[in-house]
CSV table of C-alpha atoms and ligand atoms in Angstrom, one decimal:
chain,number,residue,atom,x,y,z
A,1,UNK,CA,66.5,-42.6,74.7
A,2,UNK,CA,64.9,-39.3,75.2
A,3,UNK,CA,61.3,-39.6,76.7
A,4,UNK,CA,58.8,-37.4,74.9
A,5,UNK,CA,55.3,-37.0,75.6
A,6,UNK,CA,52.3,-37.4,72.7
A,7,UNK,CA,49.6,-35.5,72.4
A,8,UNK,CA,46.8,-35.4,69.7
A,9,UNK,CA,45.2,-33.2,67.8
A,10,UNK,CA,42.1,-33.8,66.5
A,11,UNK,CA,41.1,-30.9,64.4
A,12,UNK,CA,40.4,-29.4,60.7
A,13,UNK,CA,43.6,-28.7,58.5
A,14,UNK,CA,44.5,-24.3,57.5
A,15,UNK,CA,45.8,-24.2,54.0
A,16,UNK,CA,47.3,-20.7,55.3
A,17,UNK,CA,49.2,-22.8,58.0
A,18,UNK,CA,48.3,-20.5,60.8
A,19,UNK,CA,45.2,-21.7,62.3
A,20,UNK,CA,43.6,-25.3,62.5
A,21,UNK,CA,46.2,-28.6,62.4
A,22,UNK,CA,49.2,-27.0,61.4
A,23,UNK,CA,49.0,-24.6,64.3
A,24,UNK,CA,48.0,-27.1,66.5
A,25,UNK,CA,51.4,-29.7,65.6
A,26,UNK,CA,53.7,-26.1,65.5
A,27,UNK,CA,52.3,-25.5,69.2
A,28,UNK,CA,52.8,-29.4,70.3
A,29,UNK,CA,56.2,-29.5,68.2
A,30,UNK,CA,57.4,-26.2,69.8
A,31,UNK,CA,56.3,-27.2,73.6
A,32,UNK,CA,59.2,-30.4,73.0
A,33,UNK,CA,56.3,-32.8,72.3
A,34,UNK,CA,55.1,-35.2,70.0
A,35,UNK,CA,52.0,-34.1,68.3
A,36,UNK,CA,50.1,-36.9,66.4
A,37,UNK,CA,47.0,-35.2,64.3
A,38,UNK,CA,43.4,-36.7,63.5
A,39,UNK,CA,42.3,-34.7,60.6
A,40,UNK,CA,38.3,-33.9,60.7
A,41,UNK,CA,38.0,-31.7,57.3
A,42,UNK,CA,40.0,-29.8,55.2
A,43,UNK,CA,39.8,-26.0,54.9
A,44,UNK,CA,40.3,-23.6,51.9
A,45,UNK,CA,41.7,-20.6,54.0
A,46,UNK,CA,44.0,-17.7,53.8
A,47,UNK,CA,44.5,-15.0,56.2
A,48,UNK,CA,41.3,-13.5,55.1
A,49,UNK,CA,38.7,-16.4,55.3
A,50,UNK,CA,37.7,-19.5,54.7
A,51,UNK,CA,36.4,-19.9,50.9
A,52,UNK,CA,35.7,-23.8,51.1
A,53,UNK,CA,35.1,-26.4,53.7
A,54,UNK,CA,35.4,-30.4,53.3
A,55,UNK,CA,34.6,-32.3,55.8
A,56,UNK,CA,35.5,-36.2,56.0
A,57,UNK,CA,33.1,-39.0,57.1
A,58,UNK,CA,32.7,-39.3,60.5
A,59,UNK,CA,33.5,-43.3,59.6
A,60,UNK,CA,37.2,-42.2,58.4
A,61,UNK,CA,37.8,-39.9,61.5
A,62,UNK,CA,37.0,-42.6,63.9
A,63,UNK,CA,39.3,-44.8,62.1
A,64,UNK,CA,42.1,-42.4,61.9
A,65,UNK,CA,41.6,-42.2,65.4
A,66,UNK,CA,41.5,-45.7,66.0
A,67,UNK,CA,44.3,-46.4,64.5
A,68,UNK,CA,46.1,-43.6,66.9
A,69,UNK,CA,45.0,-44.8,70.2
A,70,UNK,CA,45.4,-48.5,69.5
A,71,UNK,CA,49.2,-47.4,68.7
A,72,UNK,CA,50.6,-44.9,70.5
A,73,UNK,CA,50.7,-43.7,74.1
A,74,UNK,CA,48.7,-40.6,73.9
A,75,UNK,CA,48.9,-38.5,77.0
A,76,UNK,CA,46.5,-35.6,76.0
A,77,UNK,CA,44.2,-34.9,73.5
A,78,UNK,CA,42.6,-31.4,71.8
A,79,UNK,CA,39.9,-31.1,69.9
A,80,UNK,CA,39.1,-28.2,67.0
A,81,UNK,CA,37.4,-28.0,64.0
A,82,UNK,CA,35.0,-31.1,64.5
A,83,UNK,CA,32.5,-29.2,61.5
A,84,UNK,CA,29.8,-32.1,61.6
A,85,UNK,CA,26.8,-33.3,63.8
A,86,UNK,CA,28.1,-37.1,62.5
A,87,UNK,CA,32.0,-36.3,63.5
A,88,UNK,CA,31.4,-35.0,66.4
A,89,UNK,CA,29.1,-38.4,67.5
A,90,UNK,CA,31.7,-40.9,66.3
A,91,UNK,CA,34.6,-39.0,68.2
A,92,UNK,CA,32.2,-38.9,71.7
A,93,UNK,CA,31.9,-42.4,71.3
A,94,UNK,CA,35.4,-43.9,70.7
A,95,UNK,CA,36.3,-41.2,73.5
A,96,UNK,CA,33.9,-42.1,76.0
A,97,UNK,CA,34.8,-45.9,75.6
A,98,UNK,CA,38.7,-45.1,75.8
A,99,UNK,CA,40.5,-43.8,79.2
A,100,UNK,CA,41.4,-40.2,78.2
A,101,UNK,CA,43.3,-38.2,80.9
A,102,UNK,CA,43.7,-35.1,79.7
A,103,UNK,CA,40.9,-33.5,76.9
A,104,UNK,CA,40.9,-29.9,76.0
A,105,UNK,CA,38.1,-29.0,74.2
A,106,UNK,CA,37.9,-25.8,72.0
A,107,UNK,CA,34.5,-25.3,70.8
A,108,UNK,CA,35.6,-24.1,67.6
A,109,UNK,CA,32.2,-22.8,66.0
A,110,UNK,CA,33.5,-20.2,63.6
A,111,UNK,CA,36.5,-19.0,62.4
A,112,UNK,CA,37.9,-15.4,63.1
A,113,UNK,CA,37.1,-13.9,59.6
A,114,UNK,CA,33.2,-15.1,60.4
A,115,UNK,CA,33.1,-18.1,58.6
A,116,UNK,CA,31.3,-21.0,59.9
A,117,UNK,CA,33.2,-24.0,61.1
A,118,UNK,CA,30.5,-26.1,63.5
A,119,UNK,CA,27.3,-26.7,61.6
A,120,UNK,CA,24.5,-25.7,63.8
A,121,UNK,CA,23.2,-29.1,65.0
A,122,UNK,CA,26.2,-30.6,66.4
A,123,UNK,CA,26.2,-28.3,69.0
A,124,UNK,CA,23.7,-29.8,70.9
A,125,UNK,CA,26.2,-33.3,70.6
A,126,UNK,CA,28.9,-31.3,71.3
A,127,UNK,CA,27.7,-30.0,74.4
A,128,UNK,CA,25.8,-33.2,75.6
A,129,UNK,CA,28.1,-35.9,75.1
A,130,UNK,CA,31.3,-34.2,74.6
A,131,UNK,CA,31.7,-31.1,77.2
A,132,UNK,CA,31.3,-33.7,79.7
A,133,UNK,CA,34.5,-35.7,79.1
A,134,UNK,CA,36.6,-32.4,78.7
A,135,UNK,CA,39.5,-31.5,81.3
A,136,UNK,CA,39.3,-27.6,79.7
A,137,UNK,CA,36.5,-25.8,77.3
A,138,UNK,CA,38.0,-23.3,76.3
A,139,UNK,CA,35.8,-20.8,74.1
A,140,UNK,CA,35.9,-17.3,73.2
A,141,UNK,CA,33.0,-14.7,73.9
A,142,UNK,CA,31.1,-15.6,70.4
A,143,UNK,CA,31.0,-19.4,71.2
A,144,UNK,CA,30.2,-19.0,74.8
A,145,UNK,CA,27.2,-16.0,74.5
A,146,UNK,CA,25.9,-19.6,71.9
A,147,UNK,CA,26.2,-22.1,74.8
A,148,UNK,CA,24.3,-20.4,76.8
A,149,UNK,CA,22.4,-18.1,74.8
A,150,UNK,CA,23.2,-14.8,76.4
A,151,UNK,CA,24.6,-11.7,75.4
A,152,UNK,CA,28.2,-11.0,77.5
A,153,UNK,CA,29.8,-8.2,77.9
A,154,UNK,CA,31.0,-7.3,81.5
A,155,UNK,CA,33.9,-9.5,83.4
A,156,UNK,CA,31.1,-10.1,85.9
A,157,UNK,CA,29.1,-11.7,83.3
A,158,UNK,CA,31.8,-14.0,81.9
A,159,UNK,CA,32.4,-15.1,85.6
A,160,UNK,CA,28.6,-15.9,85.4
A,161,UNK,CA,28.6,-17.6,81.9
A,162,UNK,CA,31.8,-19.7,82.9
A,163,UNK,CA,30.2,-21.1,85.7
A,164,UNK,CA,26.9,-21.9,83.7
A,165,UNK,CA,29.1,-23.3,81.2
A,166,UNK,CA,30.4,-25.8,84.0
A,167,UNK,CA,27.6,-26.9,84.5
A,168,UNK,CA,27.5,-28.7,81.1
A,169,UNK,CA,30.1,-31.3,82.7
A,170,UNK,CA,33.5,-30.0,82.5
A,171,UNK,CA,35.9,-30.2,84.8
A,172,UNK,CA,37.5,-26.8,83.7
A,173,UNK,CA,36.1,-24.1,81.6
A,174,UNK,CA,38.6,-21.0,80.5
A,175,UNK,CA,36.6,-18.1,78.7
A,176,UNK,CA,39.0,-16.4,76.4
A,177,UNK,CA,38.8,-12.3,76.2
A,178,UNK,CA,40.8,-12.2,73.4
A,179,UNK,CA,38.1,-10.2,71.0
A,180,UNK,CA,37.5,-7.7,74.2
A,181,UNK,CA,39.1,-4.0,74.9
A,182,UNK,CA,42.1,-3.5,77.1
A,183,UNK,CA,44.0,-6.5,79.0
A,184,UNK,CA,43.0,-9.9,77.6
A,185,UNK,CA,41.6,-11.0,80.5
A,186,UNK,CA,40.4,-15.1,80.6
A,187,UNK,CA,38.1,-16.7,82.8
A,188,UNK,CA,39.0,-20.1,84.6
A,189,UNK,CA,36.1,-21.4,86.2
A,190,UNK,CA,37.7,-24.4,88.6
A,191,UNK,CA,36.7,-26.3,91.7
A,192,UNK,CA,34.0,-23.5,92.2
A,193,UNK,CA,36.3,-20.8,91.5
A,194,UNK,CA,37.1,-18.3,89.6
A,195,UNK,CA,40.5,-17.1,88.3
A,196,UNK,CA,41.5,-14.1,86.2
A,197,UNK,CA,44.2,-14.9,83.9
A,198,UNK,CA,45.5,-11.9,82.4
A,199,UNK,CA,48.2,-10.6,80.2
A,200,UNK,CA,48.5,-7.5,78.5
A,201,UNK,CA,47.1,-6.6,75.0
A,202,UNK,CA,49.5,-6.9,72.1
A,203,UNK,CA,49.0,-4.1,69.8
A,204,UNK,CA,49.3,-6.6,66.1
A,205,UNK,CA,46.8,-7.5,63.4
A,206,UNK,CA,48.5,-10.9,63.4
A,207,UNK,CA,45.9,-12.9,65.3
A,208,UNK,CA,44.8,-15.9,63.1
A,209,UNK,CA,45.8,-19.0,65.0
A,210,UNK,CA,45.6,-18.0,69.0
A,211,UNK,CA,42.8,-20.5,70.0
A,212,UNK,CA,44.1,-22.9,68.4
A,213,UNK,CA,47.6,-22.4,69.8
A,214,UNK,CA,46.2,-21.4,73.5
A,215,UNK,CA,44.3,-24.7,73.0
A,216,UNK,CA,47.0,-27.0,71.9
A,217,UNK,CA,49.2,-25.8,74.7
A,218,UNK,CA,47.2,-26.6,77.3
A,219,UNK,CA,47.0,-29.6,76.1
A,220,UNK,CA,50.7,-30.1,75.6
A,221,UNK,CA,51.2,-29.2,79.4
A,222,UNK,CA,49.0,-31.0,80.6
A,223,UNK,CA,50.1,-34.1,78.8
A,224,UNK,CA,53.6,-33.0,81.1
A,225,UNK,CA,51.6,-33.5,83.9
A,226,UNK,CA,50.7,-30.0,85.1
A,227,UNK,CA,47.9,-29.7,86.9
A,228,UNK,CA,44.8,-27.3,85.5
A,229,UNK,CA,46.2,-24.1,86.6
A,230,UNK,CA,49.7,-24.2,86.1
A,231,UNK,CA,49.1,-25.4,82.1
A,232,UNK,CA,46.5,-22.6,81.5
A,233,UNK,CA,49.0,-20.0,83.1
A,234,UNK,CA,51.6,-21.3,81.1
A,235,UNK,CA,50.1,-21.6,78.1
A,236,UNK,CA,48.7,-17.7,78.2
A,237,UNK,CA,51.9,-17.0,78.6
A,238,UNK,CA,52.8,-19.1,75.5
A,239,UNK,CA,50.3,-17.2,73.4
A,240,UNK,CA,51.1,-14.3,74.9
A,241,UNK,CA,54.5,-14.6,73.6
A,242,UNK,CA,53.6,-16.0,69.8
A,243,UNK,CA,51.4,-12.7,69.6
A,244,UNK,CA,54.3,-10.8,70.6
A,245,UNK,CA,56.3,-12.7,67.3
A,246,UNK,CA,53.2,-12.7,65.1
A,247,UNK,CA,54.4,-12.1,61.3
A,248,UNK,CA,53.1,-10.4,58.4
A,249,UNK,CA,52.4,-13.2,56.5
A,250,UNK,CA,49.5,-12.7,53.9
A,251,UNK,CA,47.3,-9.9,52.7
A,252,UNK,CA,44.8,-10.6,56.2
A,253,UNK,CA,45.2,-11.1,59.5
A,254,UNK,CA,48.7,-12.6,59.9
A,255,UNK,CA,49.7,-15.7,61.7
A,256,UNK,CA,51.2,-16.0,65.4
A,257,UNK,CA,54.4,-17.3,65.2
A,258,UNK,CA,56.8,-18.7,67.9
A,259,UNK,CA,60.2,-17.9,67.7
A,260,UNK,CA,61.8,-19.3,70.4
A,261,UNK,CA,61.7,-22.7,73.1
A,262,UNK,CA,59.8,-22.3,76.3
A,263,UNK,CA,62.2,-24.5,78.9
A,264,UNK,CA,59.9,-27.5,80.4
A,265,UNK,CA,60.0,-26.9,84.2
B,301,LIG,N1,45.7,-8.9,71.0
B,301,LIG,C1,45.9,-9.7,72.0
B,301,LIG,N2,46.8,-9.5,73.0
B,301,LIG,C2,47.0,-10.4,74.0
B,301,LIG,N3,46.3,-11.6,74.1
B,301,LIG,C3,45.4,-11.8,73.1
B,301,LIG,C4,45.1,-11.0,72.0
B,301,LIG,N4,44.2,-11.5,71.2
B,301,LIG,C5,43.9,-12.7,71.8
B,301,LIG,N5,44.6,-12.9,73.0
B,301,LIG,C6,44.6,-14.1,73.8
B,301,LIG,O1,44.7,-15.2,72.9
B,301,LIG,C7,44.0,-16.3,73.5
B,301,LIG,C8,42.9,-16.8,72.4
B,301,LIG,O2,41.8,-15.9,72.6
B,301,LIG,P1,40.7,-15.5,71.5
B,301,LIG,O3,39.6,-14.9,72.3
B,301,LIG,O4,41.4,-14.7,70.5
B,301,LIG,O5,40.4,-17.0,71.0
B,301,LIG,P2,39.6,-17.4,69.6
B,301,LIG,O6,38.7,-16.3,69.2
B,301,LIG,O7,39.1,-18.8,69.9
B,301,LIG,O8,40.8,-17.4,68.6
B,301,LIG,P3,40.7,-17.4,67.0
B,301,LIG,O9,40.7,-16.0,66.7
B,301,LIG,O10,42.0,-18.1,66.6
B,301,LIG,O11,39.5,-18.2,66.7
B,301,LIG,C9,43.4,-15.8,74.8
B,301,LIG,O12,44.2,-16.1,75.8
B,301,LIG,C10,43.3,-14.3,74.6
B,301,LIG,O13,43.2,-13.6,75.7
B,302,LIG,C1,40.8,-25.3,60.3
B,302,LIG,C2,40.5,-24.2,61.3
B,302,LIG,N1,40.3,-24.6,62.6
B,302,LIG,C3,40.1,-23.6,63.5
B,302,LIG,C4,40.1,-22.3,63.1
B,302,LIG,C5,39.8,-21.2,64.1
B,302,LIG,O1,40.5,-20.1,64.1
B,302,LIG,C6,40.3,-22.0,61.7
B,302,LIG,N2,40.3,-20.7,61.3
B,302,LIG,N3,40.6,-23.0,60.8
């Protein structure tokens, strides 16, 4: 029987489909693995914002997740949306207590129309208890200039605020430059080093869903084995490529889309 790898996702749900779960299980589902989803809230979103957040208890995520990890053979894990001080507790806990290999983190703090996904004091939790169990944090320029309360705006300073982001406890950190001018250039900050990686800018308004892709497919790899490098490389290209095929779907900003399968080296 064909072997397939499992991965969760543990993140908020997108009505619009592009962002959130549904991008997350697309990603998994597209990268010929088996994507198993821990749902933290639900969203009412379109490709213009987020009208409406409802989040669940932080008891029913950690039994959703429960149930998961006593189950099946879960070889990577993302996190997303986790929208509560209380969810974001309960899912550090069962985490810490578990053996998790491979844990991308994306800091996920607001969404690209502005609205707030993260309420303000589970950041701290986030960062204390979480960051420090994480393979890859991977957040954008917004989130980052929040974890360490800086401004950025040079590629010298997001080499700086990568490393000081480190030092939170992760054993990777990948600042995206998604939201910056010309190439979109991401940081990797890794065993002390840093590493540009770069692709070129895709002219599109159809943006709504690349963290959440970029994140879920570095997961994906990962849960394949890859080491660090090799599944961020191959992810960017990934995202790279669903930009490329992004579709005009809605009145907003449209969602990525992936058109075709990436062969598994
Ligand atoms: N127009 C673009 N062309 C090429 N790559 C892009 C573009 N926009 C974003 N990216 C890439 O997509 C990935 C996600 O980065 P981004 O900074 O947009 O994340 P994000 O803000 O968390 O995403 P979201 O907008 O979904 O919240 C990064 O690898 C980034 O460089
Ligand atoms: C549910 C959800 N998670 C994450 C994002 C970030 O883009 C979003 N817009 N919606």
């Amino acid at each position: 029987m064909l072997h397939i790898n499992q991965v969760l996702t543990i993140a908020g749900s997108d009505s619009s489909g592009g962002a959130g779960i549904q991008a997350d299980i697309k990603t998994i589902t597209m990268l010929q693995n088996y994507a198993a989803s821990v749902i933290t809230g639900v969203t009412a979103q379109n490709t213009k914002g987020v009208s409406e957040v409802s989040m669940l208890s932080g008891e029913f995520v950690k039994q959703q997740l429960n149930d998961v990890l006593n189950d099946l053979e879960i070889n990577a894990i993302k996190t997303g949306m986790l929208g509560t001080a209380e969810v974001v507790s309960v899912i550090a806990s069962v985490l810490k207590e578990r053996e998790i290999k491979n844990l991308v983190i994306d800091p996920v703090m607001v969404a690209t129309s502005g609205d707030r996904l993260l309420d303000k004091e589970a950041i701290s939790i986030l960062t204390g208890r979480l960051f420090s169990l994480a393979t890859v944090v991977t957040p954008n320029l917004t989130e980052a200039e929040v974890l360490i309360d800086k401004e950025i705006n040079t590629l010298l300073e997001m080499e700086d605020a990568a490393k000081e982001i480190s030092n939170l406890g992760p054993t990777a950190v990948l600042l995206k430059g998604g939201h910056r001018e010309g190439k979109a250039i991401d940081l990797l900050y890794y065993k002390d080093k840093t590493h540009r990686i770069s692709a070129p800018r895709i002219k599109t308004e159809n943006t709504h869903g690349t963290g959440c892709t970029l994140s879920s497919a570095i997961a994906s790899n990962l849960a394949d084995g890859m080491e660090i490098l090799p599944a961020i490389k191959k992810a960017k290209d990934f995202i790279t490529s669903s930009l490329k095929n992004g579709i005009n779907v809605g009145k907003g900003r449209g969602p990525v889309n992936h058109l075709w399968r990436f062969e598994k080296i």
